Amino acid sequence: MAKKSLIQREKKRQKLEQKYHLIRRSSKKKIRSKVSPLSEKKKMQEKLQSLPRNSAPTRLHRRCFLTGRPRANYRDFGLSGHILREMVYACLLPGATRSSW
């Protein structure tokens, strides 16, 4: 089980990312446009840099739905590898076959 403080920190980052998503997207769009002058691009870059760091989507990290483990997550299930394996062995996932090695 991951520390609860780390899980809460990740949830806070998700909220910040949703809050500033439209502002970040519009400012990036204006920076990339070829029509806008350099002074406007510079202002948009300053606006983009003034946003909180934790609102950037690259700071988000997927976590296991049950344990909060940050590594070895399957996108389809939202679970980490060892939890997924335990669920398959307990026959909780229909259609999944067990492997032994």
XYZ file of N, CA, C and O in Angstrom:
404
model
N 0.837 -1.173 0.000
C 0.000 0.000 0.000
C 0.891 1.248 0.000
O 1.830 1.343 0.776
N 0.588 2.163 -0.875
C 1.367 3.394 -0.953
C 0.999 4.318 0.203
O -0.071 4.198 0.802
N 1.884 5.242 0.489
C 1.600 6.206 1.553
C 0.400 7.061 1.148
O 0.258 7.448 -0.005
N -0.444 7.342 2.096
C -1.661 8.106 1.800
C -1.341 9.534 1.378
O -2.073 10.128 0.586
N -0.244 10.074 1.884
C 0.123 11.435 1.509
C 0.482 11.523 0.032
O 0.159 12.503 -0.638
N 1.131 10.469 -0.504
C 1.487 10.464 -1.921
C 0.250 10.336 -2.797
O 0.163 10.956 -3.859
N -0.704 9.552 -2.354
C -1.955 9.398 -3.109
C -2.715 10.722 -3.124
O -3.236 11.150 -4.165
N -2.765 11.404 -1.981
C -3.451 12.696 -1.909
C -2.742 13.748 -2.766
O -3.393 14.582 -3.394
N -1.423 13.692 -2.803
C -0.666 14.632 -3.625
C -0.998 14.435 -5.105
O -1.148 15.398 -5.849
N -1.139 13.175 -5.496
C -1.481 12.873 -6.890
C -2.888 13.362 -7.222
O -3.136 13.894 -8.301
N -3.817 13.222 -6.284
C -5.177 13.716 -6.507
C -5.191 15.238 -6.630
O -5.931 15.797 -7.438
N -4.371 15.903 -5.837
C -4.273 17.356 -5.910
C -3.732 17.786 -7.271
O -4.214 18.753 -7.864
N -2.750 17.062 -7.781
C -2.211 17.359 -9.106
C -3.271 17.174 -10.188
O -3.326 17.953 -11.139
N -4.098 16.143 -10.057
C -5.151 15.914 -11.041
C -6.154 17.066 -11.045
O -6.592 17.522 -12.106
N -6.515 17.556 -9.865
C -7.447 18.684 -9.779
C -6.842 19.942 -10.400
O -7.522 20.679 -11.123
N -5.572 20.201 -10.113
C -4.910 21.370 -10.675
C -4.817 21.270 -12.193
O -4.996 22.265 -12.902
N -4.540 20.082 -12.691
C -4.428 19.895 -14.134
C -5.764 20.169 -14.810
O -5.817 20.818 -15.857
N -6.851 19.712 -14.217
C -8.178 19.969 -14.781
C -8.532 21.452 -14.711
O -9.145 21.996 -15.623
N -8.125 22.108 -13.647
C -8.452 23.519 -13.454
C -7.771 24.403 -14.500
O -8.384 25.316 -15.054
N -6.503 24.144 -14.798
C -5.721 24.985 -15.689
C -5.599 24.426 -17.105
O -4.838 24.967 -17.913
N -6.336 23.383 -17.419
C -6.206 22.725 -18.722
C -6.532 23.677 -19.882
O -5.769 23.775 -20.848
N -7.641 24.381 -19.786
C -8.054 25.264 -20.886
C -7.105 26.447 -21.053
O -6.781 26.838 -22.181
N -6.638 27.000 -19.952
C -5.703 28.127 -20.022
C -4.401 27.683 -20.681
O -3.864 28.358 -21.563
N -3.910 26.525 -20.265
C -2.657 25.995 -20.818
C -2.806 25.704 -22.309
O -1.929 26.039 -23.117
N -3.931 25.105 -22.695
C -4.139 24.741 -24.093
C -4.255 25.982 -24.981
O -3.658 26.039 -26.060
N -5.002 26.996 -24.527
C -5.172 28.195 -25.350
C -3.868 28.977 -25.487
O -3.558 29.489 -26.570
N -3.089 29.066 -24.410
C -1.822 29.801 -24.497
C -0.831 29.069 -25.391
O -0.099 29.712 -26.159
N -0.805 27.744 -25.352
C 0.084 26.998 -26.244
C -0.336 27.160 -27.700
O 0.497 27.243 -28.598
N -1.633 27.218 -27.925
C -2.143 27.397 -29.282
C -1.716 28.756 -29.841
O -1.308 28.864 -31.003
N -1.796 29.809 -29.012
C -1.396 31.140 -29.449
C 0.108 31.226 -29.678
O 0.571 31.932 -30.569
N 0.891 30.519 -28.880
C 2.346 30.520 -29.059
C 2.713 29.861 -30.382
O 3.586 30.332 -31.105
N 2.032 28.783 -30.723
C 2.341 28.045 -31.949
C 1.852 28.734 -33.216
O 2.346 28.436 -34.294
N 0.870 29.625 -33.102
C 0.314 30.248 -34.298
C 1.356 31.158 -34.950
O 2.116 31.862 -34.286
N 1.395 31.145 -36.259
C 2.392 31.920 -36.998
C 1.960 33.371 -37.185
O 2.754 34.221 -37.519
N 0.686 33.657 -36.977
C 0.148 34.994 -37.221
C 0.501 35.965 -36.097
O 0.744 37.145 -36.342
N 0.545 35.497 -34.867
C 0.747 36.400 -33.730
C 2.179 36.946 -33.700
O 3.135 36.242 -34.011
N 2.350 38.218 -33.311
C 3.689 38.823 -33.246
C 4.501 38.271 -32.074
O 3.981 37.621 -31.174
N 5.786 38.574 -32.098
C 6.696 38.048 -31.070
C 6.366 38.570 -29.676
O 6.496 37.838 -28.694
N 5.939 39.814 -29.571
C 5.643 40.362 -28.251
C 4.463 39.631 -27.604
O 4.463 39.375 -26.399
N 3.483 39.276 -28.434
C 2.332 38.534 -27.893
C 2.738 37.120 -27.492
O 2.288 36.603 -26.474
N 3.622 36.520 -28.287
C 4.108 35.178 -27.949
C 4.869 35.196 -26.625
O 4.744 34.288 -25.811
N 5.636 36.257 -26.427
C 6.405 36.362 -25.193
C 5.475 36.498 -23.984
O 5.691 35.887 -22.939
N 4.405 37.280 -24.150
C 3.431 37.428 -23.073
C 2.755 36.099 -22.758
O 2.528 35.752 -21.591
N 2.437 35.345 -23.801
C 1.779 34.052 -23.598
C 2.724 33.062 -22.924
O 2.301 32.251 -22.105
N 4.008 33.126 -23.260
C 4.974 32.252 -22.595
C 5.100 32.605 -21.117
O 5.207 31.712 -20.266
N 5.078 33.897 -20.800
C 5.129 34.309 -19.401
C 3.880 33.853 -18.653
O 3.957 33.427 -17.501
N 2.748 33.929 -19.322
C 1.495 33.470 -18.711
C 1.544 31.964 -18.459
O 1.125 31.472 -17.414
N 2.102 31.247 -19.414
C 2.232 29.794 -19.282
C 3.172 29.431 -18.144
O 2.915 28.507 -17.371
N 4.249 30.182 -17.993
C 5.209 29.907 -16.928
C 4.689 30.326 -15.557
O 5.153 29.820 -14.540
N 3.715 31.236 -15.537
C 3.172 31.670 -14.252
C 2.187 30.659 -13.656
O 1.845 30.749 -12.483
N 1.755 29.693 -14.462
C 0.850 28.657 -13.954
C 1.599 27.755 -12.967
O 2.823 27.617 -13.046
N 0.897 27.131 -12.031
C 1.566 26.240 -11.073
C 2.228 25.049 -11.770
O 1.715 24.534 -12.757
N 3.349 24.637 -11.259
C 4.077 23.512 -11.856
C 3.260 22.228 -11.818
O 3.294 21.431 -12.745
N 2.563 22.018 -10.734
C 1.803 20.776 -10.598
C 0.575 20.725 -11.487
O -0.120 19.724 -11.509
N 0.298 21.787 -12.229
C -0.838 21.755 -13.146
C -0.433 21.215 -14.518
O -1.283 21.064 -15.386
N 0.835 20.921 -14.714
C 1.300 20.377 -15.987
C 0.904 18.905 -16.090
O 1.042 18.147 -15.122
N 0.397 18.485 -17.243
C -0.034 17.085 -17.375
C 1.103 16.074 -17.300
O 0.882 14.902 -16.985
N 2.342 16.505 -17.544
C 3.461 15.573 -17.465
C 3.783 15.177 -16.031
O 4.487 14.198 -15.802
N 3.285 15.929 -15.060
C 3.541 15.599 -13.655
C 2.579 14.549 -13.117
O 2.772 14.039 -12.019
N 1.539 14.233 -13.879
C 0.580 13.219 -13.437
C 1.185 11.832 -13.598
O 1.977 11.587 -14.501
N 0.789 10.944 -12.728
C 1.291 9.577 -12.762
C 0.142 8.631 -12.449
O -0.608 8.863 -11.503
N -0.004 7.599 -13.260
C -1.062 6.614 -12.984
C -0.717 5.821 -11.740
O 0.435 5.478 -11.495
N -1.741 5.497 -10.967
C -1.556 4.685 -9.773
C -2.557 3.548 -9.772
O -3.618 3.641 -10.377
N -2.219 2.487 -9.061
C -3.110 1.346 -8.920
C -4.372 1.769 -8.184
O -4.315 2.509 -7.198
N -5.507 1.293 -8.653
C -6.793 1.660 -8.084
C -6.934 1.154 -6.647
O -7.480 1.836 -5.792
N -6.411 -0.023 -6.353
C -6.567 -0.614 -5.021
C -5.452 -0.233 -4.053
O -5.706 0.139 -2.908
N -4.209 -0.331 -4.508
C -3.087 -0.163 -3.589
C -2.412 1.195 -3.683
O -1.695 1.586 -2.774
N -2.578 1.904 -4.790
C -1.912 3.182 -4.974
C -0.491 3.042 -5.477
O 0.260 4.007 -5.519
N -0.110 1.837 -5.892
C 1.247 1.593 -6.382
C 1.480 2.368 -7.684
O 0.680 2.296 -8.598
N 2.610 3.109 -7.788
C 2.830 3.941 -8.962
C 3.462 3.230 -10.158
O 3.534 3.799 -11.231
N 3.907 2.003 -9.982
C 4.616 1.319 -11.064
C 3.869 0.079 -11.529
O 3.074 -0.488 -10.798
N 4.186 -0.339 -12.741
C 3.639 -1.566 -13.341
C 2.120 -1.554 -13.362
O 1.469 -2.499 -12.938
N 1.534 -0.464 -13.883
C 0.086 -0.363 -13.967
C -0.392 -0.716 -15.369
O 0.217 -0.326 -16.354
N -1.506 -1.419 -15.423
C -2.157 -1.722 -16.689
C -3.263 -0.699 -16.910
O -4.138 -0.529 -16.070
N -3.221 -0.022 -18.056
C -4.209 1.018 -18.344
C -5.612 0.448 -18.439
O -6.575 1.085 -18.025
N -5.739 -0.734 -19.005
C -7.066 -1.317 -19.220
C -7.783 -1.586 -17.905
O -8.998 -1.413 -17.816
N -7.059 -2.012 -16.911
C -7.670 -2.408 -15.644
C -7.510 -1.355 -14.551
O -8.285 -1.325 -13.601
N -6.463 -0.543 -14.628
C -6.183 0.416 -13.572
C -5.581 -0.241 -12.347
O -5.665 0.288 -11.241
N -4.996 -1.403 -12.548
C -4.414 -2.163 -11.440
C -2.946 -2.417 -11.702
O -2.500 -2.443 -12.843
N -2.193 -2.638 -10.627
C -0.793 -2.990 -10.788
C -0.679 -4.468 -11.133
O -1.621 -5.251 -10.954
N 0.498 -4.845 -11.607
C 0.702 -6.200 -12.110
C 0.468 -7.290 -11.093
O -0.182 -8.296 -11.375
N 0.984 -7.121 -9.887
C 0.843 -8.212 -8.911
C -0.589 -8.319 -8.386
O -1.059 -9.418 -8.068
N -1.329 -7.216 -8.301
C -2.737 -7.279 -7.892
C -3.562 -7.955 -8.983
O -4.449 -8.772 -8.697
N -3.240 -7.631 -10.226
C -3.936 -8.253 -11.355
C -3.709 -9.765 -11.346
O -4.648 -10.544 -11.537
N -2.471 -10.154 -11.086
C -2.145 -11.585 -11.035
C -2.901 -12.285 -9.903
O -3.433 -13.385 -10.078
N -2.974 -11.644 -8.732
C -3.712 -12.233 -7.611
C -5.200 -12.381 -7.948
O -5.831 -13.377 -7.582
N -5.758 -11.395 -8.649
C -7.171 -11.462 -9.015
C -7.435 -12.569 -10.023
O -8.471 -13.234 -9.980
N -6.492 -12.791 -10.929
C -6.636 -13.882 -11.894
C -6.583 -15.219 -11.171
O -7.389 -16.115 -11.443
N -5.677 -15.373 -10.227
C -5.579 -16.623 -9.471
C -6.813 -16.867 -8.615
O -7.198 -18.008 -8.378
N -7.459 -15.804 -8.160
C -8.672 -15.944 -7.351
C -9.926 -16.068 -8.223
O -11.041 -16.098 -7.697
N -9.736 -16.105 -9.558
C -10.828 -16.221 -10.536
C -11.804 -15.043 -10.433
O -13.016 -15.216 -10.585
N -11.305 -13.863 -10.188
C -12.150 -12.675 -10.116
C -12.246 -11.947 -11.453
O -13.107 -11.095 -11.628
N -11.370 -12.289 -12.396
C -11.402 -11.685 -13.724
C -11.800 -12.757 -14.744
O -11.029 -13.655 -15.053
N -13.033 -12.690 -15.275
C -13.463 -13.705 -16.227
C -12.701 -13.573 -17.551
O -12.426 -12.480 -18.032
N -12.346 -14.690 -18.123
C -11.680 -14.711 -19.405
C -10.172 -14.630 -19.330
O -9.490 -14.826 -20.322
N -9.619 -14.330 -18.181
C -8.182 -14.245 -18.030
C -7.634 -15.623 -17.678
O -8.200 -16.331 -16.847
N -6.562 -16.007 -18.334
C -5.971 -17.318 -18.084
C -4.746 -17.174 -17.199
O -4.003 -16.193 -17.295
N -4.555 -18.156 -16.362
C -3.406 -18.146 -15.464
C -2.167 -18.629 -16.208
O -2.238 -19.461 -17.079
N -1.055 -18.080 -15.810
C 0.212 -18.538 -16.380
C 1.105 -18.968 -15.229
O 1.080 -18.390 -14.151
N 1.865 -19.985 -15.491
C 2.811 -20.442 -14.462
C 4.152 -20.640 -15.122
O 4.251 -21.128 -16.251
N 5.170 -20.266 -14.407
C 6.506 -20.440 -14.943
C 7.474 -20.788 -13.843
O 7.206 -20.771 -12.703
